[in-house]
Amino acid sequence: MLVLIQLFMTMMMKTAPQMVTVEAQSGDTVLLPLEGRSWTREDVGDIRWTHRQLVLSLKNNRTTCEQHRRCELLSNGSLRFSHVCAEDAGNYSLQVFDPHGTRLVQIHFLLRVEEVESENPGEGQTNVLLPISCLSLLLLFFIIIIFIVRKRTRRTTAEPKEEDVYMPMFGNHSNKRKQLEKEEESLYVPCYPLVSMETPQTKAEDVYV
């Protein structure tokens, strides 16, 4: 009786489906493994994976997902996803058969995929280029202001020098004019006659005095 119970329990363990939960994030490489089995290739007639409209069979040489080609049935019976997505989530059924078609084991996998929002490359470039553009414009603005200020300071420092240049020129002209006026005045010196302006007395007048 005890032997029959153990045999029944062993058969139940072999035939009862197991449930394995696998969690992953979108973009990861995921492996749904077939582990803990000591079968040889001769003992196994077929390894079959099913999921919705997906059917992979080692016997029929259907080892690649035809829809997206992101999953592959390996030679050891495991199912591998190279780039898992949210649409890959769900229940997967693994069945192993012997060469006579008898099912040796059945395992159910629950694949949970968490979506990770990937940053858009265009938005990332925009976020980087925007501060750089603002800094470049700000730097250009400061350069223009510095250039204008320097130009104004050069003008203010140059204007007094020009006035100083013109002042001596006007001063020399005024001095020359004064000198010429003095020379002209010296040319027109009044000539006083040496002869007396009184009427000379003649000898006749002397006689009649």
mmCIF file with all atom_site columns, C-alpha atoms in Angstrom:
data_model
loop_
_atom_site.group_PDB
_atom_site.id
_atom_site.type_symbol
_atom_site.label_atom_id
_atom_site.label_alt_id
_atom_site.label_comp_id
_atom_site.label_asym_id
_atom_site.label_entity_id
_atom_site.label_seq_id
_atom_site.pdbx_PDB_ins_code
_atom_site.Cartn_x
_atom_site.Cartn_y
_atom_site.Cartn_z
_atom_site.occupancy
_atom_site.B_iso_or_equiv
_atom_site.pdbx_formal_charge
_atom_site.auth_seq_id
_atom_site.auth_comp_id
_atom_site.auth_asym_id
_atom_site.auth_atom_id
_atom_site.pdbx_PDB_model_num
ATOM 1   C CA . MET A 1 1   ? 0.000  0.000   0.000   1.00 0.00 ? 1   MET A CA 1
ATOM 2   C CA . LEU A 1 2   ? 2.774  2.404   0.896   1.00 0.00 ? 2   LEU A CA 1
ATOM 3   C CA . VAL A 1 3   ? 4.547  1.614   -2.366  1.00 0.00 ? 3   VAL A CA 1
ATOM 4   C CA . LEU A 1 4   ? 1.424  2.454   -4.334  1.00 0.00 ? 4   LEU A CA 1
ATOM 5   C CA . ILE A 1 5   ? 1.029  5.769   -2.529  1.00 0.00 ? 5   ILE A CA 1
ATOM 6   C CA . GLN A 1 6   ? 4.648  6.741   -3.245  1.00 0.00 ? 6   GLN A CA 1
ATOM 7   C CA . LEU A 1 7   ? 4.252  5.736   -6.888  1.00 0.00 ? 7   LEU A CA 1
ATOM 8   C CA . PHE A 1 8   ? 1.087  7.800   -7.141  1.00 0.00 ? 8   PHE A CA 1
ATOM 9   C CA . MET A 1 9   ? 2.783  10.824  -5.570  1.00 0.00 ? 9   MET A CA 1
ATOM 10  C CA . THR A 1 10  ? 5.705  10.472  -7.950  1.00 0.00 ? 10  THR A CA 1
ATOM 11  C CA . MET A 1 11  ? 3.371  10.357  -10.937 1.00 0.00 ? 11  MET A CA 1
ATOM 12  C CA . MET A 1 12  ? 1.502  13.396  -9.640  1.00 0.00 ? 12  MET A CA 1
ATOM 13  C CA . MET A 1 13  ? 4.742  15.336  -9.253  1.00 0.00 ? 13  MET A CA 1
ATOM 14  C CA . LYS A 1 14  ? 5.753  14.430  -12.780 1.00 0.00 ? 14  LYS A CA 1
ATOM 15  C CA . THR A 1 15  ? 2.429  15.297  -14.359 1.00 0.00 ? 15  THR A CA 1
ATOM 16  C CA . ALA A 1 16  ? 1.255  18.192  -12.176 1.00 0.00 ? 16  ALA A CA 1
ATOM 17  C CA . PRO A 1 17  ? 2.060  21.550  -13.798 1.00 0.00 ? 17  PRO A CA 1
ATOM 18  C CA . GLN A 1 18  ? 4.341  23.899  -11.952 1.00 0.00 ? 18  GLN A CA 1
ATOM 19  C CA . MET A 1 19  ? 4.022  27.706  -11.875 1.00 0.00 ? 19  MET A CA 1
ATOM 20  C CA . VAL A 1 20  ? 7.116  29.885  -12.094 1.00 0.00 ? 20  VAL A CA 1
ATOM 21  C CA . THR A 1 21  ? 6.943  33.692  -11.989 1.00 0.00 ? 21  THR A CA 1
ATOM 22  C CA . VAL A 1 22  ? 9.607  35.706  -13.769 1.00 0.00 ? 22  VAL A CA 1
ATOM 23  C CA . GLU A 1 23  ? 9.785  39.496  -13.481 1.00 0.00 ? 23  GLU A CA 1
ATOM 24  C CA . ALA A 1 24  ? 11.766 41.743  -15.788 1.00 0.00 ? 24  ALA A CA 1
ATOM 25  C CA . GLN A 1 25  ? 11.953 45.254  -17.164 1.00 0.00 ? 25  GLN A CA 1
ATOM 26  C CA . SER A 1 26  ? 11.432 46.207  -20.765 1.00 0.00 ? 26  SER A CA 1
ATOM 27  C CA . GLY A 1 27  ? 14.634 45.923  -22.741 1.00 0.00 ? 27  GLY A CA 1
ATOM 28  C CA . ASP A 1 28  ? 16.169 43.225  -20.539 1.00 0.00 ? 28  ASP A CA 1
ATOM 29  C CA . THR A 1 29  ? 17.372 39.810  -21.629 1.00 0.00 ? 29  THR A CA 1
ATOM 30  C CA . VAL A 1 30  ? 15.093 37.228  -20.027 1.00 0.00 ? 30  VAL A CA 1
ATOM 31  C CA . LEU A 1 31  ? 15.531 33.465  -19.727 1.00 0.00 ? 31  LEU A CA 1
ATOM 32  C CA . LEU A 1 32  ? 12.669 31.095  -18.961 1.00 0.00 ? 32  LEU A CA 1
ATOM 33  C CA . PRO A 1 33  ? 14.738 28.089  -17.890 1.00 0.00 ? 33  PRO A CA 1
ATOM 34  C CA . LEU A 1 34  ? 14.219 24.381  -17.997 1.00 0.00 ? 34  LEU A CA 1
ATOM 35  C CA . GLU A 1 35  ? 16.321 23.371  -15.005 1.00 0.00 ? 35  GLU A CA 1
ATOM 36  C CA . GLY A 1 36  ? 16.665 20.483  -12.590 1.00 0.00 ? 36  GLY A CA 1
ATOM 37  C CA . ARG A 1 37  ? 16.148 17.829  -15.215 1.00 0.00 ? 37  ARG A CA 1
ATOM 38  C CA . SER A 1 38  ? 18.611 15.042  -15.974 1.00 0.00 ? 38  SER A CA 1
ATOM 39  C CA . TRP A 1 39  ? 17.239 14.088  -19.368 1.00 0.00 ? 39  TRP A CA 1
ATOM 40  C CA . THR A 1 40  ? 19.423 13.300  -22.294 1.00 0.00 ? 40  THR A CA 1
ATOM 41  C CA . ARG A 1 41  ? 18.695 14.238  -25.855 1.00 0.00 ? 41  ARG A CA 1
ATOM 42  C CA . GLU A 1 42  ? 17.681 10.644  -26.587 1.00 0.00 ? 42  GLU A CA 1
ATOM 43  C CA . ASP A 1 43  ? 15.134 10.674  -23.763 1.00 0.00 ? 43  ASP A CA 1
ATOM 44  C CA . VAL A 1 44  ? 13.388 13.763  -25.098 1.00 0.00 ? 44  VAL A CA 1
ATOM 45  C CA . GLY A 1 45  ? 11.241 13.580  -28.172 1.00 0.00 ? 45  GLY A CA 1
ATOM 46  C CA . ASP A 1 46  ? 10.058 17.177  -28.216 1.00 0.00 ? 46  ASP A CA 1
ATOM 47  C CA . ILE A 1 47  ? 10.150 20.375  -26.171 1.00 0.00 ? 47  ILE A CA 1
ATOM 48  C CA . ARG A 1 48  ? 7.263  22.691  -26.845 1.00 0.00 ? 48  ARG A CA 1
ATOM 49  C CA . TRP A 1 49  ? 6.571  26.278  -25.767 1.00 0.00 ? 49  TRP A CA 1
ATOM 50  C CA . THR A 1 50  ? 3.165  27.891  -26.231 1.00 0.00 ? 50  THR A CA 1
ATOM 51  C CA . HIS A 1 51  ? 1.985  31.443  -25.606 1.00 0.00 ? 51  HIS A CA 1
ATOM 52  C CA . ARG A 1 52  ? -1.163 32.888  -27.163 1.00 0.00 ? 52  ARG A CA 1
ATOM 53  C CA . GLN A 1 53  ? -0.450 32.505  -30.885 1.00 0.00 ? 53  GLN A CA 1
ATOM 54  C CA . LEU A 1 54  ? 3.151  31.436  -30.283 1.00 0.00 ? 54  LEU A CA 1
ATOM 55  C CA . VAL A 1 55  ? 4.162  27.813  -30.706 1.00 0.00 ? 55  VAL A CA 1
ATOM 56  C CA . LEU A 1 56  ? 7.811  26.792  -30.610 1.00 0.00 ? 56  LEU A CA 1
ATOM 57  C CA . SER A 1 57  ? 8.805  23.176  -31.080 1.00 0.00 ? 57  SER A CA 1
ATOM 58  C CA . LEU A 1 58  ? 12.248 21.635  -30.995 1.00 0.00 ? 58  LEU A CA 1
ATOM 59  C CA . LYS A 1 59  ? 11.032 18.615  -32.953 1.00 0.00 ? 59  LYS A CA 1
ATOM 60  C CA . ASN A 1 60  ? 9.591  20.702  -35.782 1.00 0.00 ? 60  ASN A CA 1
ATOM 61  C CA . ASN A 1 61  ? 12.671 22.952  -35.789 1.00 0.00 ? 61  ASN A CA 1
ATOM 62  C CA . ARG A 1 62  ? 10.581 26.005  -34.946 1.00 0.00 ? 62  ARG A CA 1
ATOM 63  C CA . THR A 1 63  ? 13.009 27.636  -32.572 1.00 0.00 ? 63  THR A CA 1
ATOM 64  C CA . THR A 1 64  ? 12.553 31.328  -33.395 1.00 0.00 ? 64  THR A CA 1
ATOM 65  C CA . CYS A 1 65  ? 9.603  33.643  -32.914 1.00 0.00 ? 65  CYS A CA 1
ATOM 66  C CA . GLU A 1 66  ? 8.401  34.477  -36.391 1.00 0.00 ? 66  GLU A CA 1
ATOM 67  C CA . GLN A 1 67  ? 6.569  37.657  -35.397 1.00 0.00 ? 67  GLN A CA 1
ATOM 68  C CA . HIS A 1 68  ? 9.318  39.706  -33.809 1.00 0.00 ? 68  HIS A CA 1
ATOM 69  C CA . ARG A 1 69  ? 12.307 37.300  -33.656 1.00 0.00 ? 69  ARG A CA 1
ATOM 70  C CA . ARG A 1 70  ? 13.188 38.419  -30.146 1.00 0.00 ? 70  ARG A CA 1
ATOM 71  C CA . CYS A 1 71  ? 12.722 35.013  -28.536 1.00 0.00 ? 71  CYS A CA 1
ATOM 72  C CA . GLU A 1 72  ? 14.553 31.789  -29.210 1.00 0.00 ? 72  GLU A CA 1
ATOM 73  C CA . LEU A 1 73  ? 14.153 28.195  -28.100 1.00 0.00 ? 73  LEU A CA 1
ATOM 74  C CA . LEU A 1 74  ? 17.552 26.961  -26.958 1.00 0.00 ? 74  LEU A CA 1
ATOM 75  C CA . SER A 1 75  ? 18.836 23.417  -27.338 1.00 0.00 ? 75  SER A CA 1
ATOM 76  C CA . ASN A 1 76  ? 18.506 22.773  -23.598 1.00 0.00 ? 76  ASN A CA 1
ATOM 77  C CA . GLY A 1 77  ? 14.796 23.618  -23.699 1.00 0.00 ? 77  GLY A CA 1
ATOM 78  C CA . SER A 1 78  ? 14.977 27.120  -22.211 1.00 0.00 ? 78  SER A CA 1
ATOM 79  C CA . LEU A 1 79  ? 13.276 30.103  -23.835 1.00 0.00 ? 79  LEU A CA 1
ATOM 80  C CA . ARG A 1 80  ? 15.330 33.275  -24.142 1.00 0.00 ? 80  ARG A CA 1
ATOM 81  C CA . PHE A 1 81  ? 14.196 36.820  -24.943 1.00 0.00 ? 81  PHE A CA 1
ATOM 82  C CA . SER A 1 82  ? 16.863 39.137  -26.306 1.00 0.00 ? 82  SER A CA 1
ATOM 83  C CA . HIS A 1 83  ? 14.860 42.332  -25.820 1.00 0.00 ? 83  HIS A CA 1
ATOM 84  C CA . VAL A 1 84  ? 11.727 41.745  -23.826 1.00 0.00 ? 84  VAL A CA 1
ATOM 85  C CA . CYS A 1 85  ? 8.778  44.114  -24.230 1.00 0.00 ? 85  CYS A CA 1
ATOM 86  C CA . ALA A 1 86  ? 5.491  44.680  -22.461 1.00 0.00 ? 86  ALA A CA 1
ATOM 87  C CA . GLU A 1 87  ? 3.647  42.744  -25.165 1.00 0.00 ? 87  GLU A CA 1
ATOM 88  C CA . ASP A 1 88  ? 5.698  39.655  -24.254 1.00 0.00 ? 88  ASP A CA 1
ATOM 89  C CA . ALA A 1 89  ? 4.166  39.485  -20.798 1.00 0.00 ? 89  ALA A CA 1
ATOM 90  C CA . GLY A 1 90  ? 1.755  36.704  -20.000 1.00 0.00 ? 90  GLY A CA 1
ATOM 91  C CA . ASN A 1 91  ? 1.526  32.959  -19.396 1.00 0.00 ? 91  ASN A CA 1
ATOM 92  C CA . TYR A 1 92  ? 3.936  30.586  -21.109 1.00 0.00 ? 92  TYR A CA 1
ATOM 93  C CA . SER A 1 93  ? 3.519  26.844  -21.108 1.00 0.00 ? 93  SER A CA 1
ATOM 94  C CA . LEU A 1 94  ? 6.456  24.443  -21.392 1.00 0.00 ? 94  LEU A CA 1
ATOM 95  C CA . GLN A 1 95  ? 5.867  20.793  -22.188 1.00 0.00 ? 95  GLN A CA 1
ATOM 96  C CA . VAL A 1 96  ? 8.458  18.041  -22.515 1.00 0.00 ? 96  VAL A CA 1
ATOM 97  C CA . PHE A 1 97  ? 7.612  14.811  -24.333 1.00 0.00 ? 97  PHE A CA 1
ATOM 98  C CA . ASP A 1 98  ? 9.471  11.548  -24.664 1.00 0.00 ? 98  ASP A CA 1
ATOM 99  C CA . PRO A 1 99  ? 10.085 9.923   -28.071 1.00 0.00 ? 99  PRO A CA 1
ATOM 100 C CA . HIS A 1 100 ? 6.751  8.068   -27.805 1.00 0.00 ? 100 HIS A CA 1
ATOM 101 C CA . GLY A 1 101 ? 4.776  11.280  -27.313 1.00 0.00 ? 101 GLY A CA 1
ATOM 102 C CA . THR A 1 102 ? 4.223  10.866  -23.595 1.00 0.00 ? 102 THR A CA 1
ATOM 103 C CA . ARG A 1 103 ? 4.371  14.110  -21.685 1.00 0.00 ? 103 ARG A CA 1
ATOM 104 C CA . LEU A 1 104 ? 7.098  14.012  -19.097 1.00 0.00 ? 104 LEU A CA 1
ATOM 105 C CA . VAL A 1 105 ? 6.628  17.406  -17.505 1.00 0.00 ? 105 VAL A CA 1
ATOM 106 C CA . GLN A 1 106 ? 4.604  20.574  -17.837 1.00 0.00 ? 106 GLN A CA 1
ATOM 107 C CA . ILE A 1 107 ? 5.652  23.962  -16.419 1.00 0.00 ? 107 ILE A CA 1
ATOM 108 C CA . HIS A 1 108 ? 3.766  27.242  -16.549 1.00 0.00 ? 108 HIS A CA 1
ATOM 109 C CA . PHE A 1 109 ? 5.684  30.510  -16.524 1.00 0.00 ? 109 PHE A CA 1
ATOM 110 C CA . LEU A 1 110 ? 4.157  33.871  -15.687 1.00 0.00 ? 110 LEU A CA 1
ATOM 111 C CA . LEU A 1 111 ? 6.246  36.597  -17.275 1.00 0.00 ? 111 LEU A CA 1
ATOM 112 C CA . ARG A 1 112 ? 5.766  40.082  -15.888 1.00 0.00 ? 112 ARG A CA 1
ATOM 113 C CA . VAL A 1 113 ? 7.357  42.960  -17.745 1.00 0.00 ? 113 VAL A CA 1
ATOM 114 C CA . GLU A 1 114 ? 7.620  46.414  -16.224 1.00 0.00 ? 114 GLU A CA 1
ATOM 115 C CA . GLU A 1 115 ? 7.742  49.203  -18.755 1.00 0.00 ? 115 GLU A CA 1
ATOM 116 C CA . VAL A 1 116 ? 10.607 51.639  -18.361 1.00 0.00 ? 116 VAL A CA 1
ATOM 117 C CA . GLU A 1 117 ? 10.113 54.994  -20.033 1.00 0.00 ? 117 GLU A CA 1
ATOM 118 C CA . SER A 1 118 ? 13.152 55.542  -22.154 1.00 0.00 ? 118 SER A CA 1
ATOM 119 C CA . GLU A 1 119 ? 14.193 59.122  -22.718 1.00 0.00 ? 119 GLU A CA 1
ATOM 120 C CA . ASN A 1 120 ? 13.778 60.251  -26.282 1.00 0.00 ? 120 ASN A CA 1
ATOM 121 C CA . PRO A 1 121 ? 17.243 60.942  -27.810 1.00 0.00 ? 121 PRO A CA 1
ATOM 122 C CA . GLY A 1 122 ? 15.901 64.014  -29.560 1.00 0.00 ? 122 GLY A CA 1
ATOM 123 C CA . GLU A 1 123 ? 14.563 65.439  -26.292 1.00 0.00 ? 123 GLU A CA 1
ATOM 124 C CA . GLY A 1 124 ? 17.851 64.686  -24.566 1.00 0.00 ? 124 GLY A CA 1
ATOM 125 C CA . GLN A 1 125 ? 19.782 66.584  -27.212 1.00 0.00 ? 125 GLN A CA 1
ATOM 126 C CA . THR A 1 126 ? 17.329 69.468  -26.975 1.00 0.00 ? 126 THR A CA 1
ATOM 127 C CA . ASN A 1 127 ? 17.716 69.590  -23.202 1.00 0.00 ? 127 ASN A CA 1
ATOM 128 C CA . VAL A 1 128 ? 21.480 69.738  -23.613 1.00 0.00 ? 128 VAL A CA 1
ATOM 129 C CA . LEU A 1 129 ? 21.597 72.201  -26.491 1.00 0.00 ? 129 LEU A CA 1
ATOM 130 C CA . LEU A 1 130 ? 19.152 74.664  -24.951 1.00 0.00 ? 130 LEU A CA 1
ATOM 131 C CA . PRO A 1 131 ? 21.362 75.651  -21.961 1.00 0.00 ? 131 PRO A CA 1
ATOM 132 C CA . ILE A 1 132 ? 24.422 75.768  -24.215 1.00 0.00 ? 132 ILE A CA 1
ATOM 133 C CA . SER A 1 133 ? 22.630 78.121  -26.622 1.00 0.00 ? 133 SER A CA 1
ATOM 134 C CA . CYS A 1 134 ? 21.490 80.350  -23.764 1.00 0.00 ? 134 CYS A CA 1
ATOM 135 C CA . LEU A 1 135 ? 25.003 80.535  -22.344 1.00 0.00 ? 135 LEU A CA 1
ATOM 136 C CA . SER A 1 136 ? 26.428 81.333  -25.778 1.00 0.00 ? 136 SER A CA 1
ATOM 137 C CA . LEU A 1 137 ? 23.945 84.163  -26.298 1.00 0.00 ? 137 LEU A CA 1
ATOM 138 C CA . LEU A 1 138 ? 24.644 85.521  -22.826 1.00 0.00 ? 138 LEU A CA 1
ATOM 139 C CA . LEU A 1 139 ? 28.387 85.432  -23.444 1.00 0.00 ? 139 LEU A CA 1
ATOM 140 C CA . LEU A 1 140 ? 27.948 87.187  -26.788 1.00 0.00 ? 140 LEU A CA 1
ATOM 141 C CA . PHE A 1 141 ? 25.821 89.849  -25.100 1.00 0.00 ? 141 PHE A CA 1
ATOM 142 C CA . PHE A 1 142 ? 28.531 90.535  -22.508 1.00 0.00 ? 142 PHE A CA 1
ATOM 143 C CA . ILE A 1 143 ? 31.202 90.716  -25.207 1.00 0.00 ? 143 ILE A CA 1
ATOM 144 C CA . ILE A 1 144 ? 29.178 93.311  -27.132 1.00 0.00 ? 144 ILE A CA 1
ATOM 145 C CA . ILE A 1 145 ? 28.644 95.378  -23.974 1.00 0.00 ? 145 ILE A CA 1
ATOM 146 C CA . ILE A 1 146 ? 32.363 95.289  -23.139 1.00 0.00 ? 146 ILE A CA 1
ATOM 147 C CA . PHE A 1 147 ? 33.236 96.322  -26.702 1.00 0.00 ? 147 PHE A CA 1
ATOM 148 C CA . ILE A 1 148 ? 30.820 99.286  -26.593 1.00 0.00 ? 148 ILE A CA 1
ATOM 149 C CA . VAL A 1 149 ? 32.096 100.441 -23.189 1.00 0.00 ? 149 VAL A CA 1
ATOM 150 C CA . ARG A 1 150 ? 35.717 100.302 -24.326 1.00 0.00 ? 150 ARG A CA 1
ATOM 151 C CA . LYS A 1 151 ? 34.902 102.213 -27.480 1.00 0.00 ? 151 LYS A CA 1
ATOM 152 C CA . ARG A 1 152 ? 33.191 104.955 -25.485 1.00 0.00 ? 152 ARG A CA 1
ATOM 153 C CA . THR A 1 153 ? 36.061 105.231 -23.032 1.00 0.00 ? 153 THR A CA 1
ATOM 154 C CA . ARG A 1 154 ? 38.513 105.578 -25.907 1.00 0.00 ? 154 ARG A CA 1
ATOM 155 C CA . ARG A 1 155 ? 36.410 108.373 -27.361 1.00 0.00 ? 155 ARG A CA 1
ATOM 156 C CA . THR A 1 156 ? 36.232 110.257 -24.076 1.00 0.00 ? 156 THR A CA 1
ATOM 157 C CA . THR A 1 157 ? 39.987 109.979 -23.566 1.00 0.00 ? 157 THR A CA 1
ATOM 158 C CA . ALA A 1 158 ? 40.723 111.082 -27.139 1.00 0.00 ? 158 ALA A CA 1
ATOM 159 C CA . GLU A 1 159 ? 38.510 114.223 -27.145 1.00 0.00 ? 159 GLU A CA 1
ATOM 160 C CA . PRO A 1 160 ? 40.531 116.317 -24.588 1.00 0.00 ? 160 PRO A CA 1
ATOM 161 C CA . LYS A 1 161 ? 43.731 115.601 -26.491 1.00 0.00 ? 161 LYS A CA 1
ATOM 162 C CA . GLU A 1 162 ? 42.183 116.974 -29.665 1.00 0.00 ? 162 GLU A CA 1
ATOM 163 C CA . GLU A 1 163 ? 41.109 120.117 -27.796 1.00 0.00 ? 163 GLU A CA 1
ATOM 164 C CA . ASP A 1 164 ? 44.634 120.496 -26.452 1.00 0.00 ? 164 ASP A CA 1
ATOM 165 C CA . VAL A 1 165 ? 45.989 120.272 -29.977 1.00 0.00 ? 165 VAL A CA 1
ATOM 166 C CA . TYR A 1 166 ? 43.686 122.968 -31.275 1.00 0.00 ? 166 TYR A CA 1
ATOM 167 C CA . MET A 1 167 ? 44.229 125.347 -28.356 1.00 0.00 ? 167 MET A CA 1
ATOM 168 C CA . PRO A 1 168 ? 47.931 126.000 -29.019 1.00 0.00 ? 168 PRO A CA 1
ATOM 169 C CA . MET A 1 169 ? 47.169 126.425 -32.687 1.00 0.00 ? 169 MET A CA 1
ATOM 170 C CA . PHE A 1 170 ? 44.626 129.127 -31.983 1.00 0.00 ? 170 PHE A CA 1
ATOM 171 C CA . GLY A 1 171 ? 46.962 130.623 -29.386 1.00 0.00 ? 171 GLY A CA 1
ATOM 172 C CA . ASN A 1 172 ? 49.806 130.895 -31.892 1.00 0.00 ? 172 ASN A CA 1
ATOM 173 C CA . HIS A 1 173 ? 47.532 132.530 -34.451 1.00 0.00 ? 173 HIS A CA 1
ATOM 174 C CA . SER A 1 174 ? 46.408 135.175 -31.942 1.00 0.00 ? 174 SER A CA 1
ATOM 175 C CA . ASN A 1 175 ? 50.003 135.896 -30.945 1.00 0.00 ? 175 ASN A CA 1
ATOM 176 C CA . LYS A 1 176 ? 51.003 136.247 -34.570 1.00 0.00 ? 176 LYS A CA 1
ATOM 177 C CA . ARG A 1 177 ? 48.134 138.636 -35.196 1.00 0.00 ? 177 ARG A CA 1
ATOM 178 C CA . LYS A 1 178 ? 49.148 140.803 -32.261 1.00 0.00 ? 178 LYS A CA 1
ATOM 179 C CA . GLN A 1 179 ? 52.733 140.839 -33.450 1.00 0.00 ? 179 GLN A CA 1
ATOM 180 C CA . LEU A 1 180 ? 51.680 141.843 -36.965 1.00 0.00 ? 180 LEU A CA 1
ATOM 181 C CA . GLU A 1 181 ? 49.492 144.633 -35.594 1.00 0.00 ? 181 GLU A CA 1
ATOM 182 C CA . LYS A 1 182 ? 52.411 145.953 -33.572 1.00 0.00 ? 182 LYS A CA 1
ATOM 183 C CA . GLU A 1 183 ? 54.662 145.859 -36.604 1.00 0.00 ? 183 GLU A CA 1
ATOM 184 C CA . GLU A 1 184 ? 52.063 147.738 -38.644 1.00 0.00 ? 184 GLU A CA 1
ATOM 185 C CA . GLU A 1 185 ? 51.757 150.356 -35.928 1.00 0.00 ? 185 GLU A CA 1
ATOM 186 C CA . SER A 1 186 ? 55.507 150.768 -35.877 1.00 0.00 ? 186 SER A CA 1
ATOM 187 C CA . LEU A 1 187 ? 55.491 151.357 -39.631 1.00 0.00 ? 187 LEU A CA 1
ATOM 188 C CA . TYR A 1 188 ? 53.006 154.194 -39.355 1.00 0.00 ? 188 TYR A CA 1
ATOM 189 C CA . VAL A 1 189 ? 54.954 156.297 -36.833 1.00 0.00 ? 189 VAL A CA 1
ATOM 190 C CA . PRO A 1 190 ? 54.015 160.038 -37.283 1.00 0.00 ? 190 PRO A CA 1
ATOM 191 C CA . CYS A 1 191 ? 56.682 162.221 -38.850 1.00 0.00 ? 191 CYS A CA 1
ATOM 192 C CA . TYR A 1 192 ? 57.085 165.568 -37.097 1.00 0.00 ? 192 TYR A CA 1
ATOM 193 C CA . PRO A 1 193 ? 58.671 168.434 -39.218 1.00 0.00 ? 193 PRO A CA 1
ATOM 194 C CA . LEU A 1 194 ? 61.900 169.824 -38.059 1.00 0.00 ? 194 LEU A CA 1
ATOM 195 C CA . VAL A 1 195 ? 61.055 173.374 -39.275 1.00 0.00 ? 195 VAL A CA 1
ATOM 196 C CA . SER A 1 196 ? 59.074 175.515 -36.873 1.00 0.00 ? 196 SER A CA 1
ATOM 197 C CA . MET A 1 197 ? 55.495 176.049 -37.738 1.00 0.00 ? 197 MET A CA 1
ATOM 198 C CA . GLU A 1 198 ? 55.696 179.781 -36.868 1.00 0.00 ? 198 GLU A CA 1
ATOM 199 C CA . THR A 1 199 ? 55.973 182.182 -39.756 1.00 0.00 ? 199 THR A CA 1
ATOM 200 C CA . PRO A 1 200 ? 59.488 183.397 -40.139 1.00 0.00 ? 200 PRO A CA 1
ATOM 201 C CA . GLN A 1 201 ? 60.144 187.097 -39.858 1.00 0.00 ? 201 GLN A CA 1
ATOM 202 C CA . THR A 1 202 ? 61.659 188.709 -42.815 1.00 0.00 ? 202 THR A CA 1
ATOM 203 C CA . LYS A 1 203 ? 64.306 191.289 -42.814 1.00 0.00 ? 203 LYS A CA 1
ATOM 204 C CA . ALA A 1 204 ? 61.910 193.989 -43.902 1.00 0.00 ? 204 ALA A CA 1
ATOM 205 C CA . GLU A 1 205 ? 59.791 193.409 -40.891 1.00 0.00 ? 205 GLU A CA 1
ATOM 206 C CA . ASP A 1 206 ? 62.852 193.783 -38.761 1.00 0.00 ? 206 ASP A CA 1
ATOM 207 C CA . VAL A 1 207 ? 63.501 197.129 -40.298 1.00 0.00 ? 207 VAL A CA 1
ATOM 208 C CA . TYR A 1 208 ? 60.106 198.450 -39.462 1.00 0.00 ? 208 TYR A CA 1
ATOM 209 C CA . VAL A 1 209 ? 60.023 197.309 -35.942 1.00 0.00 ? 209 VAL A CA 1
#
